[in-house]
Coordinates of C-alpha atoms and ligand atoms in Angstrom, one line a residue:
M1447 CA 5.0 -85.7 -47.9
A1448 CA 3.3 -88.5 -49.8
P1449 CA -0.4 -88.9 -49.0
Q1450 CA -1.2 -91.8 -46.8
A1451 CA -3.7 -94.6 -47.9
G1452 CA -7.2 -93.2 -48.1
E1453 CA -5.9 -89.5 -47.9
S1454 CA -6.5 -87.4 -51.0
M1455 CA -3.8 -85.4 -52.8
R1456 CA -4.2 -81.6 -53.1
K1457 CA -5.4 -80.6 -56.4
K1458 CA -3.8 -78.0 -58.4
L1459 CA -6.1 -75.5 -60.3
A1460 CA -6.0 -72.6 -62.6
L1461 CA -9.5 -71.0 -63.1
G1462 CA -10.3 -68.1 -65.4
N1463 CA -13.1 -65.7 -64.2
W1464 CA -14.2 -63.8 -67.4
K1465 CA -16.6 -61.6 -65.3
M1466 CA -18.9 -59.6 -67.5
N1467 CA -16.6 -59.7 -70.6
G1468 CA -16.8 -61.3 -74.1
E1469 CA -19.0 -62.0 -76.8
T1470 CA -19.6 -64.9 -79.2
E1471 CA -16.7 -64.4 -81.6
A1472 CA -14.1 -63.3 -79.1
N1473 CA -15.1 -66.1 -76.8
A1474 CA -14.8 -68.7 -79.7
R1475 CA -11.3 -67.5 -80.4
L1476 CA -10.2 -67.6 -76.8
L1477 CA -11.8 -71.1 -76.3
N1478 CA -10.2 -72.5 -79.5
V1479 CA -6.8 -71.3 -78.4
L1480 CA -7.0 -73.0 -75.0
R1481 CA -8.4 -76.1 -76.6
D1482 CA -5.8 -76.3 -79.3
N1483 CA -2.9 -75.7 -76.7
E1484 CA -4.1 -78.3 -74.4
P1485 CA -2.4 -76.4 -71.6
I1486 CA -2.8 -79.2 -69.0
S1487 CA -0.7 -81.5 -67.2
D1488 CA -2.2 -84.6 -65.6
D1489 CA -2.0 -83.1 -62.1
A1490 CA -3.5 -79.8 -62.8
I1491 CA -7.2 -78.8 -63.6
V1492 CA -7.9 -75.9 -65.7
G1493 CA -11.3 -74.2 -66.2
V1494 CA -13.1 -71.0 -67.3
C1495 CA -16.0 -69.4 -65.5
V1496 CA -18.1 -67.7 -68.1
P1497 CA -21.2 -65.5 -68.2
Y1498 CA -24.4 -67.7 -68.1
L1499 CA -25.5 -66.9 -71.6
Y1500 CA -22.2 -68.4 -73.0
V1501 CA -22.1 -71.7 -71.0
G1502 CA -23.8 -73.7 -73.8
H1503 CA -21.5 -72.3 -76.4
T1504 CA -18.4 -72.9 -74.0
R1505 CA -19.5 -76.6 -73.4
D1506 CA -19.8 -77.1 -77.2
A1507 CA -16.3 -75.5 -77.7
L1508 CA -14.6 -77.4 -74.9
R1509 CA -16.3 -80.8 -75.0
G1510 CA -13.7 -83.5 -75.5
S1511 CA -10.8 -81.2 -74.4
C1512 CA -9.3 -81.1 -70.8
V1513 CA -10.5 -77.6 -70.1
K1514 CA -13.5 -77.5 -67.9
W1515 CA -16.1 -74.9 -67.6
G1516 CA -18.0 -73.1 -64.8
V1517 CA -20.3 -70.2 -64.0
Q1518 CA -19.7 -67.2 -61.9
D1519 CA -22.7 -67.5 -59.4
V1520 CA -25.7 -69.7 -58.7
S1521 CA -29.0 -68.9 -57.1
A1522 CA -29.4 -69.5 -53.4
Q1523 CA -32.8 -71.2 -54.1
S1524 CA -33.4 -74.5 -55.7
E1525 CA -36.1 -73.6 -58.1
G1526 CA -39.3 -71.7 -58.3
A1527 CA -40.4 -68.0 -58.6
Y1528 CA -37.1 -66.2 -58.5
T1529 CA -37.1 -64.1 -61.7
G1530 CA -33.7 -63.7 -63.3
E1531 CA -32.1 -66.3 -61.2
I1532 CA -30.1 -69.3 -62.5
S1533 CA -30.1 -72.6 -60.3
A1534 CA -27.3 -74.8 -59.7
R1535 CA -29.3 -77.7 -61.2
M1536 CA -29.7 -75.6 -64.3
A1537 CA -26.0 -75.1 -64.5
S1538 CA -25.3 -78.8 -64.0
D1539 CA -27.7 -79.4 -67.0
F1540 CA -24.8 -77.8 -69.0
D1541 CA -22.1 -80.0 -67.4
V1542 CA -20.7 -77.3 -65.5
S1543 CA -17.9 -78.3 -63.1
F1544 CA -17.4 -75.2 -61.1
A1545 CA -19.3 -72.3 -59.8
L1546 CA -17.8 -69.2 -58.2
V1547 CA -19.6 -68.4 -54.9
G1548 CA -19.3 -65.4 -52.8
H1549 CA -17.1 -63.4 -55.1
S1550 CA -16.4 -59.9 -53.6
E1551 CA -18.1 -58.2 -56.5
R1552 CA -21.3 -60.3 -55.6
R1553 CA -20.8 -59.4 -51.9
T1554 CA -20.2 -55.7 -52.6
Y1555 CA -22.7 -55.0 -55.4
H1556 CA -25.4 -57.5 -54.7
G1557 CA -25.3 -57.4 -50.8
E1558 CA -24.5 -61.2 -50.5
S1559 CA -24.2 -62.1 -46.9
D1560 CA -22.3 -65.0 -45.5
V1561 CA -25.5 -66.8 -44.9
I1562 CA -26.6 -66.4 -48.6
V1563 CA -23.2 -67.7 -49.7
A1564 CA -23.7 -70.8 -47.4
S1565 CA -26.9 -71.6 -49.2
K1566 CA -25.4 -71.2 -52.6
V1567 CA -22.5 -73.6 -51.6
L1568 CA -25.0 -76.1 -50.6
R1569 CA -27.1 -75.8 -53.7
C1570 CA -23.8 -76.5 -55.7
I1571 CA -22.9 -79.6 -53.7
E1572 CA -26.5 -80.9 -54.1
S1573 CA -26.0 -80.6 -57.9
N1574 CA -22.5 -82.0 -58.0
I1575 CA -20.8 -78.9 -58.9
T1576 CA -17.7 -77.8 -57.1
P1577 CA -18.3 -74.5 -55.4
V1578 CA -15.3 -72.2 -55.4
I1579 CA -15.8 -70.2 -52.2
C1580 CA -14.3 -66.7 -52.5
V1581 CA -13.1 -65.0 -49.3
G1582 CA -11.2 -61.8 -48.8
E1583 CA -10.7 -58.8 -46.8
T1584 CA -10.8 -55.0 -47.7
L1585 CA -7.9 -52.8 -47.3
V1586 CA -9.4 -51.3 -44.2
E1587 CA -9.8 -54.7 -42.7
R1588 CA -6.4 -55.6 -43.4
E1589 CA -4.8 -52.4 -42.2
S1590 CA -6.7 -52.7 -38.9
G1591 CA -5.4 -56.2 -38.4
N1592 CA -8.7 -57.8 -38.9
A1593 CA -8.1 -59.7 -42.2
N1594 CA -7.9 -63.2 -40.6
T1595 CA -11.1 -62.7 -38.4
V1596 CA -13.1 -61.4 -41.5
I1597 CA -12.0 -64.3 -43.9
G1598 CA -12.1 -67.0 -41.0
Q1599 CA -15.8 -65.9 -40.5
Q1600 CA -16.6 -66.0 -44.2
L1601 CA -15.2 -69.4 -44.6
S1602 CA -16.7 -70.9 -41.4
V1603 CA -20.2 -69.7 -42.3
A1604 CA -19.8 -70.7 -46.1
L1605 CA -19.3 -74.3 -44.9
S1606 CA -21.9 -74.2 -42.2
K1607 CA -24.6 -76.0 -44.1
L1608 CA -22.3 -78.9 -45.2
S1609 CA -21.4 -82.2 -43.5
D1610 CA -17.6 -82.9 -43.3
D1611 CA -17.9 -85.3 -46.1
Q1612 CA -19.6 -82.7 -48.4
A1613 CA -17.1 -79.9 -47.4
Q1614 CA -14.2 -82.1 -48.8
N1615 CA -15.5 -81.2 -52.2
V1616 CA -15.2 -77.4 -52.1
V1617 CA -12.4 -75.3 -53.4
V1618 CA -11.5 -71.9 -51.5
A1619 CA -10.2 -68.9 -53.3
Y1620 CA -8.5 -66.2 -51.2
E1621 CA -9.1 -62.9 -53.1
P1622 CA -8.1 -59.8 -51.2
V1623 CA -10.6 -57.0 -52.3
W1624 CA -7.7 -54.6 -52.5
A1625 CA -5.8 -56.8 -55.0
I1626 CA -8.9 -57.5 -57.4
G1627 CA -8.5 -55.5 -60.7
T1628 CA -6.0 -53.1 -59.2
G1629 CA -2.8 -54.5 -60.7
R1630 CA -1.6 -54.8 -57.1
S1631 CA -1.2 -58.5 -56.2
A1632 CA -0.7 -59.5 -52.6
S1633 CA 2.9 -60.4 -52.1
P1634 CA 3.9 -64.0 -52.0
D1635 CA 4.6 -63.9 -48.2
Q1636 CA 1.3 -62.2 -47.5
V1637 CA -0.5 -64.9 -49.7
Q1638 CA 1.3 -67.7 -48.0
A1639 CA 0.5 -66.4 -44.5
T1640 CA -3.1 -66.2 -45.3
H1641 CA -3.3 -69.5 -47.0
S1642 CA -1.8 -71.1 -44.1
F1643 CA -4.3 -69.5 -41.7
L1644 CA -7.1 -70.9 -44.1
R1645 CA -5.7 -74.3 -44.2
Q1646 CA -5.5 -74.5 -40.3
A1647 CA -9.1 -73.1 -40.2
L1648 CA -10.2 -75.9 -42.6
A1649 CA -8.2 -78.6 -40.6
A1650 CA -9.8 -77.1 -37.3
R1651 CA -13.3 -77.8 -38.7
S1652 CA -12.2 -81.3 -39.7
E1653 CA -8.9 -83.1 -40.3
T1654 CA -10.5 -84.4 -43.5
L1655 CA -10.4 -80.8 -45.0
K1656 CA -6.8 -80.3 -44.8
N1657 CA -6.3 -81.1 -48.4
V1658 CA -9.0 -78.8 -49.7
A1659 CA -7.4 -76.7 -52.7
I1660 CA -6.9 -73.0 -51.8
L1661 CA -6.4 -70.7 -54.8
Y1662 CA -5.1 -67.2 -54.8
G1663 CA -6.9 -64.5 -56.9
G1664 CA -6.1 -60.7 -57.3
S1665 CA -4.1 -59.2 -60.2
V1666 CA -2.3 -62.5 -61.0
K1667 CA -0.2 -62.1 -64.1
A1668 CA 2.1 -64.4 -66.1
T1669 CA 5.0 -62.6 -64.5
S1670 CA 4.0 -63.1 -60.9
A1671 CA 2.1 -66.4 -61.1
S1672 CA 5.1 -68.7 -60.6
E1673 CA 6.3 -67.4 -57.4
L1674 CA 2.8 -67.2 -56.0
F1675 CA 2.0 -70.7 -57.0
H1676 CA 5.1 -72.0 -55.4
Q1677 CA 4.1 -71.0 -52.0
P1678 CA 3.6 -74.2 -49.9
D1679 CA -0.1 -73.5 -49.3
V1680 CA -1.1 -72.2 -52.6
D1681 CA -2.8 -74.6 -55.0
G1682 CA -3.2 -72.4 -57.9
G1683 CA -5.0 -69.3 -59.0
L1684 CA -8.5 -67.7 -59.9
I1685 CA -7.5 -65.3 -62.7
G1686 CA -9.6 -62.4 -63.8
S1687 CA -8.4 -60.1 -66.5
A1688 CA -5.3 -62.1 -67.4
S1689 CA -7.6 -65.1 -68.4
L1690 CA -9.1 -63.0 -71.1
D1691 CA -5.8 -63.1 -73.0
A1692 CA -5.1 -66.7 -74.2
R1693 CA -1.4 -66.4 -74.2
Q1694 CA -1.1 -64.9 -70.8
F1695 CA -3.6 -67.5 -69.4
I1696 CA -1.6 -70.4 -70.8
D1697 CA 1.6 -69.0 -69.3
I1698 CA -0.1 -68.8 -66.0
I1699 CA -1.3 -72.4 -66.2
D1700 CA 2.3 -73.3 -67.2
A1701 CA 3.4 -71.7 -63.9
L1702 CA 1.3 -74.4 -62.0
R1703 CA 3.8 -77.2 -63.1
Ligands
LIG931 P1 -8.1 -59.8 -61.5 O1 -7.2 -61.0 -61.9 O2 -8.5 -59.1 -62.8 O3 -7.4 -59.0 -60.5 O4 -9.4 -60.5 -60.9 C1 -9.3 -61.4 -59.9 C2 -10.7 -62.0 -59.6 O5 -11.5 -61.3 -59.1 C3 -10.9 -63.4 -60.0 O6 -12.1 -63.8 -59.5

């Protein structure tokens, strides 16, 4: 359906999450291939979320290209005595477009609660960075029939500090914990069913949120991307290990078209 006047179109996105991988030379090679291949169509946004130390280098490598860059986390605090933390404002000083927030690896290894995630989301919005809010259930939660309850709660708390106007600017990523790094992607039907649930939850919070982009992440490969991305409520992907391989990432981006 064509968007009505005043209604925003749903964006398509392919974002790479490098996690704690890479070093200067390998990063330069990867970024140069992305830059040289300009793997972008007008209606798709492509970005890479890199380790903090390489954000400046990534900005220098990608400036002037269509590929955007982001970080994998931000502090829940604005500034001050928080040793080792990086604020959203610092990230925006490096022209960062995206920040992953609430990734399951942060929730699991760093004890991030939904309330901390909500503060991080707010910090991003205050600094004009698009927060990519990651939600996802464990295998136990799925098998006990609680997946939607878990991700519905993660989403609603993550948005709880935002006005409806602010909340329009987020991206949501559905990343089932059991599919991350396991080689076992959720099936296209499972992904569509969950994305449809998330879209309804967004619209229930406010009609204005029904066009928020919802990405799928979890063992997406070039071979599986097209079928996943063509589900009606899937707006693209958050790609882990396959984004470290330039050829594979470009093929995944192509699957968005
Ligand atoms: P993989 O694509 O390696 O499964 O990782 C997904 C992910 O966690 C992206 O944030």
